[in-house]
CSV table of N, CA and C in Angstrom, one decimal:
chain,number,residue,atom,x,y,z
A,1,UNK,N,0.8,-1.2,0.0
A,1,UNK,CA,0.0,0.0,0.0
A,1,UNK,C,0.9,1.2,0.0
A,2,UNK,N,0.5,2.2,-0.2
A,2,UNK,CA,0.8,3.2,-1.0
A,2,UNK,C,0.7,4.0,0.1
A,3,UNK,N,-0.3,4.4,0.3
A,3,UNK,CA,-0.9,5.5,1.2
A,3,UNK,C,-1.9,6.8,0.7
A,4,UNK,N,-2.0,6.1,-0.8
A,4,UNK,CA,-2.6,6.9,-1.8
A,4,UNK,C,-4.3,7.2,-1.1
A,5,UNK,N,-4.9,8.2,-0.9
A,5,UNK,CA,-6.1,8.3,-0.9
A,5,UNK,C,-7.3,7.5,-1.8
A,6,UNK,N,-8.5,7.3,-1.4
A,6,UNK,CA,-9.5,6.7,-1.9
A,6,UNK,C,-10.3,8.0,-3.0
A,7,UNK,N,-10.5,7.6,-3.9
A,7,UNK,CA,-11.0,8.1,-5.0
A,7,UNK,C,-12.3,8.1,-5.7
A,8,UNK,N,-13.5,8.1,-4.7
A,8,UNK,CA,-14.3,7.7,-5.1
A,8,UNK,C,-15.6,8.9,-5.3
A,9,UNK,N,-16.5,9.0,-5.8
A,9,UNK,CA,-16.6,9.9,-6.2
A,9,UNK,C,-18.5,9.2,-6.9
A,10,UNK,N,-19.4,10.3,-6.6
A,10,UNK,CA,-20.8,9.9,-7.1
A,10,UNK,C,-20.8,10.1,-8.6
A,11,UNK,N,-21.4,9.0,-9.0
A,11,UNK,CA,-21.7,8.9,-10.7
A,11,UNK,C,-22.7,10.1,-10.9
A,12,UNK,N,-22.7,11.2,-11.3
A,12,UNK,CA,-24.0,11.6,-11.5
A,12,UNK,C,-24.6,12.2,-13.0
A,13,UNK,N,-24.3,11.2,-14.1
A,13,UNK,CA,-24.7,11.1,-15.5
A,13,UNK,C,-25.7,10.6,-15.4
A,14,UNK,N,-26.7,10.3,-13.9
A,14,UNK,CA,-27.5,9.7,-14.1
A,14,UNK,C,-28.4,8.3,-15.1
A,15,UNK,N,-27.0,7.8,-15.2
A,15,UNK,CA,-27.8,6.3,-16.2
A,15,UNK,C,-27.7,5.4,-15.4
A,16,UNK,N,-28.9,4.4,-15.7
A,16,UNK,CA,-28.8,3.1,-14.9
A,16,UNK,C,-28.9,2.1,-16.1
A,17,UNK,N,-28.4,0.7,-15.2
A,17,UNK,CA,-28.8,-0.5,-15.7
A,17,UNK,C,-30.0,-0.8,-16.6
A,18,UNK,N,-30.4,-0.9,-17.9
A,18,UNK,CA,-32.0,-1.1,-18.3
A,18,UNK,C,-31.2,-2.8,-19.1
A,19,UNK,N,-32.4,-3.4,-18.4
A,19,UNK,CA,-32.0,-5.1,-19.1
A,19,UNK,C,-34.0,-5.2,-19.4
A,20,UNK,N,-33.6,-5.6,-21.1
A,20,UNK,CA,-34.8,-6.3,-21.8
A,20,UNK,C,-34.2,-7.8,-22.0
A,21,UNK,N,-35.6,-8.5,-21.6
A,21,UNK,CA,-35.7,-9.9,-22.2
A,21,UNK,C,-36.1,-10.1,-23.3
A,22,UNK,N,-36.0,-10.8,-24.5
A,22,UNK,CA,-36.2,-10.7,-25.6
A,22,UNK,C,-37.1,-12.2,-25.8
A,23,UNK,N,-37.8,-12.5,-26.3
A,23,UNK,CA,-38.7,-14.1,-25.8
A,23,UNK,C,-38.7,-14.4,-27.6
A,24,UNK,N,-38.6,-14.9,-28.0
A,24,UNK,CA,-38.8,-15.1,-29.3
A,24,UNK,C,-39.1,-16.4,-29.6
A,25,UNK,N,-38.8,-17.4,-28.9
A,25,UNK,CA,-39.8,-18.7,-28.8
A,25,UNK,C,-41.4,-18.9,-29.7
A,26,UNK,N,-41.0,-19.8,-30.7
A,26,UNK,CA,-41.9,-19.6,-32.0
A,26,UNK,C,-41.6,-19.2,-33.0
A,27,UNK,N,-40.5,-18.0,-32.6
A,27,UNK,CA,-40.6,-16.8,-34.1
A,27,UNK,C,-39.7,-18.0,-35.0
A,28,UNK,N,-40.7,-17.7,-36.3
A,28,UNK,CA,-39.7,-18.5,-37.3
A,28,UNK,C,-38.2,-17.7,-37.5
A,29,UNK,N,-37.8,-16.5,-37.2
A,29,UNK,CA,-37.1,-15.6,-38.3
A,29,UNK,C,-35.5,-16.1,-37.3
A,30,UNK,N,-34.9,-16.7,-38.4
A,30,UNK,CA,-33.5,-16.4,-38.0
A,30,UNK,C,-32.7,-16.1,-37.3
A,31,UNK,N,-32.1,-16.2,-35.8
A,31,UNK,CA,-31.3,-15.1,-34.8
A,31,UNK,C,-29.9,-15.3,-35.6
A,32,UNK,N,-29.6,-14.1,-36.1
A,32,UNK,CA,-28.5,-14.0,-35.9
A,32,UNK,C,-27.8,-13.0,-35.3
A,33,UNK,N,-28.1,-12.5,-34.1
A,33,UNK,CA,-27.8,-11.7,-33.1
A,33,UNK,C,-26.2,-12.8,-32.4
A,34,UNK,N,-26.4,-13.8,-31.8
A,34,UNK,CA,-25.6,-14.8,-31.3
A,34,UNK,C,-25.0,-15.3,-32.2
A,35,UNK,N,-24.0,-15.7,-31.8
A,35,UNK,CA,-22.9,-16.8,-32.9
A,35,UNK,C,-22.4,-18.2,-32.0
A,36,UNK,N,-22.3,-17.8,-31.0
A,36,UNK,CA,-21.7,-18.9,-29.8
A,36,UNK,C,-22.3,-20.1,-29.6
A,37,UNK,N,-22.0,-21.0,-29.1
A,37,UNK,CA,-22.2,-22.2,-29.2
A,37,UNK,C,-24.1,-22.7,-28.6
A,38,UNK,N,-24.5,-23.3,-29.5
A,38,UNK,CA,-26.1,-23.1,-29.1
A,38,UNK,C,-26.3,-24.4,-27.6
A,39,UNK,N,-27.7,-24.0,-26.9
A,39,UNK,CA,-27.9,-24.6,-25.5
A,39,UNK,C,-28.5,-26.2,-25.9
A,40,UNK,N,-29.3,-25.8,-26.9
A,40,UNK,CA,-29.8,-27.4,-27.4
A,40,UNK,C,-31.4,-26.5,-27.3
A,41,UNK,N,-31.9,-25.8,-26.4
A,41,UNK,CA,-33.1,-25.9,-25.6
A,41,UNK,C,-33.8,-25.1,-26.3
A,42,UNK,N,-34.8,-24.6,-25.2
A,42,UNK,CA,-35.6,-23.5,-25.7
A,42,UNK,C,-34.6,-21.8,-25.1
A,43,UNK,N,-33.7,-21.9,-24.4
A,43,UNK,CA,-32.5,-20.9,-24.1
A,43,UNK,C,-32.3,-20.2,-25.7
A,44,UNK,N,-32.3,-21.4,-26.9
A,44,UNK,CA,-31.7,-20.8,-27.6
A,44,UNK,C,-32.7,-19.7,-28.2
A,45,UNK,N,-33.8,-19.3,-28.3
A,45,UNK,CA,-34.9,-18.6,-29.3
A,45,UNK,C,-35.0,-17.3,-27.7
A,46,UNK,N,-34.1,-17.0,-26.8
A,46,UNK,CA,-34.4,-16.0,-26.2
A,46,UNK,C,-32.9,-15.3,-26.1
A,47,UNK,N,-32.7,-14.0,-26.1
A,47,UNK,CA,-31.5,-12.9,-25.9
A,47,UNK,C,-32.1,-12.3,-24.4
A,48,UNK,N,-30.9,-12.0,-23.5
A,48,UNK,CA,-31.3,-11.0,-22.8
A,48,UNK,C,-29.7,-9.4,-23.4
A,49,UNK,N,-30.4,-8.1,-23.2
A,49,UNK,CA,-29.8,-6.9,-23.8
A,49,UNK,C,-29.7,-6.2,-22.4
A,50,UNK,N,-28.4,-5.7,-22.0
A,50,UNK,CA,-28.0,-4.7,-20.7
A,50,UNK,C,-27.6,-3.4,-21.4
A,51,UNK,N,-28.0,-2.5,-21.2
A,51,UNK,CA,-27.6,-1.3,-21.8
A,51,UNK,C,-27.5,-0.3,-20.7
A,52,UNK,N,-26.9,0.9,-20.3
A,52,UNK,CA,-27.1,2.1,-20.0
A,52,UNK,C,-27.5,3.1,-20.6
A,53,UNK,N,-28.7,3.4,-19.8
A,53,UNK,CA,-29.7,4.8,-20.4
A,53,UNK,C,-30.1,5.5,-19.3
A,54,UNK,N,-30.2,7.1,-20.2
A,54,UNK,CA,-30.2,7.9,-19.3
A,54,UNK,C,-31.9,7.5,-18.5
A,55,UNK,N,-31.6,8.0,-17.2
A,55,UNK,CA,-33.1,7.9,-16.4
A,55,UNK,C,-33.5,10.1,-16.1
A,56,UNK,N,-34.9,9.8,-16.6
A,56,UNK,CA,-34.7,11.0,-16.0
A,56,UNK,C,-36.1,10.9,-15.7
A,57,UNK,N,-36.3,12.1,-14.5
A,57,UNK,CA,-37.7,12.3,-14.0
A,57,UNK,C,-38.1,13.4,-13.8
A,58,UNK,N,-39.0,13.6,-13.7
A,58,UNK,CA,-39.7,15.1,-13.3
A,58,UNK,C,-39.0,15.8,-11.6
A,59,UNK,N,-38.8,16.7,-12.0
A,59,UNK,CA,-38.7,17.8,-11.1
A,59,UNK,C,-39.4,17.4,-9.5
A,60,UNK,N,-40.9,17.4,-9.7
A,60,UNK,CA,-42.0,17.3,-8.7
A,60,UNK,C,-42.3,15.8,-8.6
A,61,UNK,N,-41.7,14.8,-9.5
A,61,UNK,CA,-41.9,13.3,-8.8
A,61,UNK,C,-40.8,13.1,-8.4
A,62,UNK,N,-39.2,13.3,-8.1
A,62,UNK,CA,-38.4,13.3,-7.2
A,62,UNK,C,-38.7,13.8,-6.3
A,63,UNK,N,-39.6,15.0,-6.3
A,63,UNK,CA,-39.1,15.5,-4.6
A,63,UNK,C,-40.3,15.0,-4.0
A,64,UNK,N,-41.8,14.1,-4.7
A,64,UNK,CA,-42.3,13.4,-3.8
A,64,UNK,C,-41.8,12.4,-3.5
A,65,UNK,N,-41.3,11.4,-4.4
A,65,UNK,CA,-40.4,10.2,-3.7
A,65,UNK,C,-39.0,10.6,-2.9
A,66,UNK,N,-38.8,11.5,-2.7
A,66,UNK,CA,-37.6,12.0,-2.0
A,66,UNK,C,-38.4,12.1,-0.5
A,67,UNK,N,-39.7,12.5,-0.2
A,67,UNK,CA,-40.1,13.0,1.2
A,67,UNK,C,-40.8,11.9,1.6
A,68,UNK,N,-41.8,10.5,0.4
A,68,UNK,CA,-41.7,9.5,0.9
A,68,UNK,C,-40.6,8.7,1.6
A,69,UNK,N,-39.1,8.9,0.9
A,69,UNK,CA,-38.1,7.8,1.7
A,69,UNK,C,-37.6,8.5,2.9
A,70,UNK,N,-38.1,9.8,3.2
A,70,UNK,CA,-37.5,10.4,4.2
A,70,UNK,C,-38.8,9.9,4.8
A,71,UNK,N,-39.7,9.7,4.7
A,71,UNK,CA,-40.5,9.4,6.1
A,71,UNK,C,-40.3,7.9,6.1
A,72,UNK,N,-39.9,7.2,5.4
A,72,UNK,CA,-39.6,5.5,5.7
A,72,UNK,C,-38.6,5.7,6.9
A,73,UNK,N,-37.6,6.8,7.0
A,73,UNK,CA,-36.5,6.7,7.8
A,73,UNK,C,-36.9,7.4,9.1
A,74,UNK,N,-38.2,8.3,8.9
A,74,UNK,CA,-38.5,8.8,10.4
A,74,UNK,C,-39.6,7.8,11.1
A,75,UNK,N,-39.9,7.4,10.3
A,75,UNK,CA,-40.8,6.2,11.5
A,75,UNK,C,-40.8,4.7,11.2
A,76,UNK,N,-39.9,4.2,9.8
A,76,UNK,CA,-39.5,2.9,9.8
A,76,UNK,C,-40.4,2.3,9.3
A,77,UNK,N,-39.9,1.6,8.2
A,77,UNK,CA,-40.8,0.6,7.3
A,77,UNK,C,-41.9,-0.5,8.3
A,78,UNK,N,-41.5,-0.5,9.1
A,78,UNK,CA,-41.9,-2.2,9.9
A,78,UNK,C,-42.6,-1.5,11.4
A,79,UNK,N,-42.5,-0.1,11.4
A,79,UNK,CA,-43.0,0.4,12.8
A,79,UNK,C,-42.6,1.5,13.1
A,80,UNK,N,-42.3,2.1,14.1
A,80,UNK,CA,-41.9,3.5,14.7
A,80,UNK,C,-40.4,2.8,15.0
A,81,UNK,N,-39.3,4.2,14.5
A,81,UNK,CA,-37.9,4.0,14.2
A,81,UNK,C,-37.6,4.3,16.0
A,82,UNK,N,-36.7,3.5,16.1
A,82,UNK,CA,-36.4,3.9,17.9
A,82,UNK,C,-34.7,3.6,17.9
A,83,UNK,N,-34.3,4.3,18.4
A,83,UNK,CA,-32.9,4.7,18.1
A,83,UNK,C,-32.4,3.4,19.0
A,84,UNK,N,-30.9,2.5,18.4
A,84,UNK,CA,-30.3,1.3,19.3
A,84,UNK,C,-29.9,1.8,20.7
A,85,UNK,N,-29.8,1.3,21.7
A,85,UNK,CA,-30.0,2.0,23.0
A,85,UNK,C,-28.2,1.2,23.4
């Protein structure tokens, strides 16, 4: 170790994870999206797709789900929040 500081730092490009399933089971048409070795099964007639896209939201539905999770934390999902003693 170095003694180098930690470098960490909030993503804020705002994109998340978006994963589609693709089901194509039946379709007569061809995949040739894949090239890799086939499963035998019905695996083979489905893709799943991971991409990063931007998320974006309104102004006024963040700051109501912003005051909803602030009240999860003032009285607690499961009951009234009581501080560990």
């Amino acid at each position: 170790l170095n003694g180098a500081p930690a470098s960490a730092s909030m993503d804020k490009s705002a994109k998340a994870p978006v994963i589609t399933v693709f089901d194509h089971r039946g379709c007569t048409r061809a995949p040739k999206e894949y090239t890799g070795p086939k499963a035998g099964d019905q695996d083979d007639e489905m893709c799943v797709k991971v991409a990063l896209s931007k998320v974006t939201v309104p102004e006024a539905k963040a700051a109501k789900k912003l005051q909803e999770f602030i009240s999860y934390q003032a009285k607690g999902i499961d009951g009234d929040y009581t501080r560990a003693k």
